[in-house]
Amino acid sequence: MQGNCITDGPAAYTNNQRCTAVANQQLYAYATMYNVETCCDYVTINGVAYRGSAHRPWNVLMRRGELIHWRSDASVTRDGFTVCGSTSMMPAPP
């Protein structure tokens, strides 16, 4: 975790990754970068799986104590993700 963001790392993610983070306060989660395999690699927030680059999280309300999960499967990899949190909603992405 870096500041208010979490990421899979500085380069393309690898196979079979798993990560879980907890919101320490109520926030709105939004992906500043999101390039993951559509079928099998995803971030889950509040039970909703965000799959593929076109379906990235944006202004997803997370209450204190709620979890964000990341998982990748054993095949194709992509550039990855950076998901940040803000106490207020973000403007629509460009």
XYZ file of C-alpha atoms in Angstrom:
94
model
C 0.000 0.000 0.000
C 1.262 3.454 -0.894
C -0.617 6.344 0.744
C -4.267 5.996 -0.173
C -3.715 3.442 -2.955
C -3.069 -0.262 -3.363
C -1.469 -1.852 -6.407
C -0.376 -5.222 -7.730
C 3.163 -3.814 -8.057
C 5.328 -1.747 -10.407
C 5.202 -4.138 -13.379
C 2.792 -6.657 -14.870
C 1.267 -8.925 -12.252
C 2.168 -12.592 -12.092
C 0.124 -15.778 -11.987
C -1.685 -16.969 -8.866
C -1.516 -13.724 -6.902
C -3.800 -13.106 -3.925
C -4.125 -10.006 -1.755
C -6.663 -8.606 0.694
C -6.817 -5.098 2.168
C -9.222 -3.534 4.651
C -10.698 -0.026 4.627
C -9.652 1.769 7.816
C -12.369 4.371 7.287
C -15.315 4.952 4.981
C -14.057 5.759 1.480
C -14.818 5.705 -2.212
C -12.600 3.265 -4.112
C -11.588 4.121 -7.668
C -9.070 2.641 -10.110
C -6.544 5.067 -11.548
C -5.125 2.210 -13.645
C -6.926 -1.055 -14.391
C -5.737 -3.544 -17.009
C -6.602 -7.117 -16.006
C -7.608 -10.259 -17.865
C -11.379 -10.218 -18.463
C -12.217 -13.813 -17.641
C -10.097 -14.753 -14.721
C -8.237 -11.950 -12.909
C -10.144 -9.420 -10.836
C -10.541 -7.126 -7.866
C -13.594 -7.743 -5.674
C -15.141 -4.970 -3.578
C -18.297 -5.591 -1.522
C -18.861 -8.870 -3.362
C -18.682 -7.329 -6.860
C -15.915 -8.652 -9.108
C -14.397 -6.044 -11.452
C -13.219 -7.937 -14.528
C -11.461 -6.550 -17.560
C -10.218 -3.069 -18.312
C -13.660 -1.740 -19.290
C -15.191 -2.674 -15.921
C -12.965 -0.973 -13.401
C -14.109 0.178 -9.955
C -15.069 3.850 -9.736
C -16.576 5.585 -6.686
C -17.381 2.278 -4.995
C -18.450 3.021 -1.425
C -16.473 1.031 1.144
C -17.368 1.314 4.811
C -14.789 0.954 7.559
C -13.820 -2.705 7.897
C -14.924 -3.769 4.419
C -12.465 -5.708 2.268
C -10.994 -5.420 -1.193
C -9.596 -8.659 -2.676
C -7.292 -9.258 -5.643
C -6.732 -12.557 -7.427
C -5.075 -13.703 -10.623
C -5.303 -17.152 -12.168
C -2.558 -19.367 -13.575
C -2.447 -18.122 -17.165
C -2.536 -14.746 -18.957
C -1.281 -11.613 -17.179
C -1.657 -7.902 -17.913
C -0.314 -4.556 -16.629
C -2.367 -4.730 -13.422
C -4.141 -2.193 -11.258
C -3.934 0.726 -8.880
C -7.018 1.292 -6.720
C -7.146 4.397 -4.535
C -9.497 5.648 -1.859
C -10.962 9.090 -1.261
C -13.304 10.423 1.405
C -15.325 12.125 -1.348
C -16.521 10.914 -4.728
C -14.225 11.460 -7.680
C -15.291 13.159 -10.934
C -16.081 10.804 -13.806
C -12.952 9.426 -15.499
C -11.906 10.921 -18.856
